[in-house]
Amino acid sequence: AEILIPIALLIAFVKTVCTLNAQNELTALMASGMNIKALMRPFIIVSLIYTALIYANEQFLLPHALKKLHRIE
């Protein structure tokens, strides 16, 4: 999961931006005055949230689950 989620996010980001560009939506948004930072802000926020979730999983949930697994064995 720690490898799959970032790759999936990257693919989704590239596909979304390419689709916006192919349909000239990206050009229209930028021509209307929206800057590139405002366009990328949702992608950055989502990626930071997923990064925090993956970090929390690796640091807190996974060690606790492994301790319980060793007790079961």
Short mmCIF file of C-alpha atoms in Angstrom, two decimals:
data_model
loop_
_atom_site.label_atom_id
_atom_site.label_comp_id
_atom_site.label_asym_id
_atom_site.label_seq_id
_atom_site.Cartn_x
_atom_site.Cartn_y
_atom_site.Cartn_z
CA ALA A 1 0.00 0.00 0.00
CA GLU A 2 2.88 2.39 0.70
CA ILE A 3 3.99 2.03 -2.93
CA LEU A 4 0.62 1.63 -4.61
CA ILE A 5 -1.11 4.77 -3.32
CA PRO A 6 1.57 7.30 -4.40
CA ILE A 7 1.81 5.71 -7.86
CA ALA A 8 -1.98 5.72 -8.20
CA LEU A 9 -2.08 9.38 -7.16
CA LEU A 10 0.60 10.24 -9.70
CA ILE A 11 -1.24 8.43 -12.49
CA ALA A 12 -4.53 10.11 -11.53
CA PHE A 13 -2.84 13.51 -11.46
CA VAL A 14 -1.22 13.03 -14.88
CA LYS A 15 -4.45 11.69 -16.40
CA THR A 16 -6.50 14.58 -15.03
CA VAL A 17 -4.09 17.25 -16.26
CA CYS A 18 -3.75 15.55 -19.66
CA THR A 19 -7.53 15.33 -20.02
CA LEU A 20 -7.88 19.00 -19.09
CA ASN A 21 -5.23 19.88 -21.65
CA ALA A 22 -6.71 17.68 -24.40
CA GLN A 23 -10.12 19.31 -24.04
CA ASN A 24 -8.61 22.81 -23.85
CA GLU A 25 -10.02 23.25 -20.36
CA LEU A 26 -6.56 23.99 -18.99
CA THR A 27 -6.08 26.76 -21.54
CA ALA A 28 -9.51 28.20 -20.75
CA LEU A 29 -8.84 28.17 -17.01
CA MET A 30 -5.50 29.88 -17.43
CA ALA A 31 -6.93 32.42 -19.91
CA SER A 32 -9.65 33.32 -17.42
CA GLY A 33 -6.99 34.40 -14.95
CA MET A 34 -6.47 31.28 -12.84
CA ASN A 35 -2.80 30.76 -12.14
CA ILE A 36 -1.04 27.40 -12.13
CA LYS A 37 -0.59 27.44 -8.34
CA ALA A 38 -4.35 27.62 -7.80
CA LEU A 39 -4.84 24.75 -10.24
CA MET A 40 -2.32 22.52 -8.51
CA ARG A 41 -3.43 23.30 -4.95
CA PRO A 42 -6.09 20.52 -4.73
CA PHE A 43 -3.61 17.94 -6.01
CA ILE A 44 -1.01 19.00 -3.47
CA ILE A 45 -3.51 18.99 -0.60
CA VAL A 46 -4.77 15.51 -1.47
CA SER A 47 -1.25 14.17 -1.81
CA LEU A 48 -0.25 15.64 1.56
CA ILE A 49 -3.30 14.07 3.21
CA TYR A 50 -2.48 10.67 1.74
CA THR A 51 1.16 11.07 2.76
CA ALA A 52 0.08 11.77 6.34
CA LEU A 53 -2.23 8.76 6.33
CA ILE A 54 0.49 6.47 5.00
CA TYR A 55 2.93 7.81 7.61
CA ALA A 56 0.41 7.24 10.41
CA ASN A 57 -0.21 3.72 9.16
CA GLU A 58 3.49 2.89 9.03
CA GLN A 59 4.36 4.46 12.38
CA PHE A 60 1.37 3.66 14.57
CA LEU A 61 -1.01 1.07 13.16
CA LEU A 62 1.40 -1.40 11.58
CA PRO A 63 3.62 -1.97 14.67
CA HIS A 64 0.51 -2.48 16.82
CA ALA A 65 -0.91 -4.98 14.33
CA LEU A 66 2.42 -6.85 14.16
CA LYS A 67 2.53 -7.14 17.96
CA LYS A 68 -0.95 -8.67 17.94
CA LEU A 69 0.05 -11.00 15.12
CA HIS A 70 3.06 -12.26 17.08
CA ARG A 71 0.83 -12.87 20.13
CA ILE A 72 -1.55 -14.94 18.03
CA GLU A 73 1.27 -17.10 16.69
#
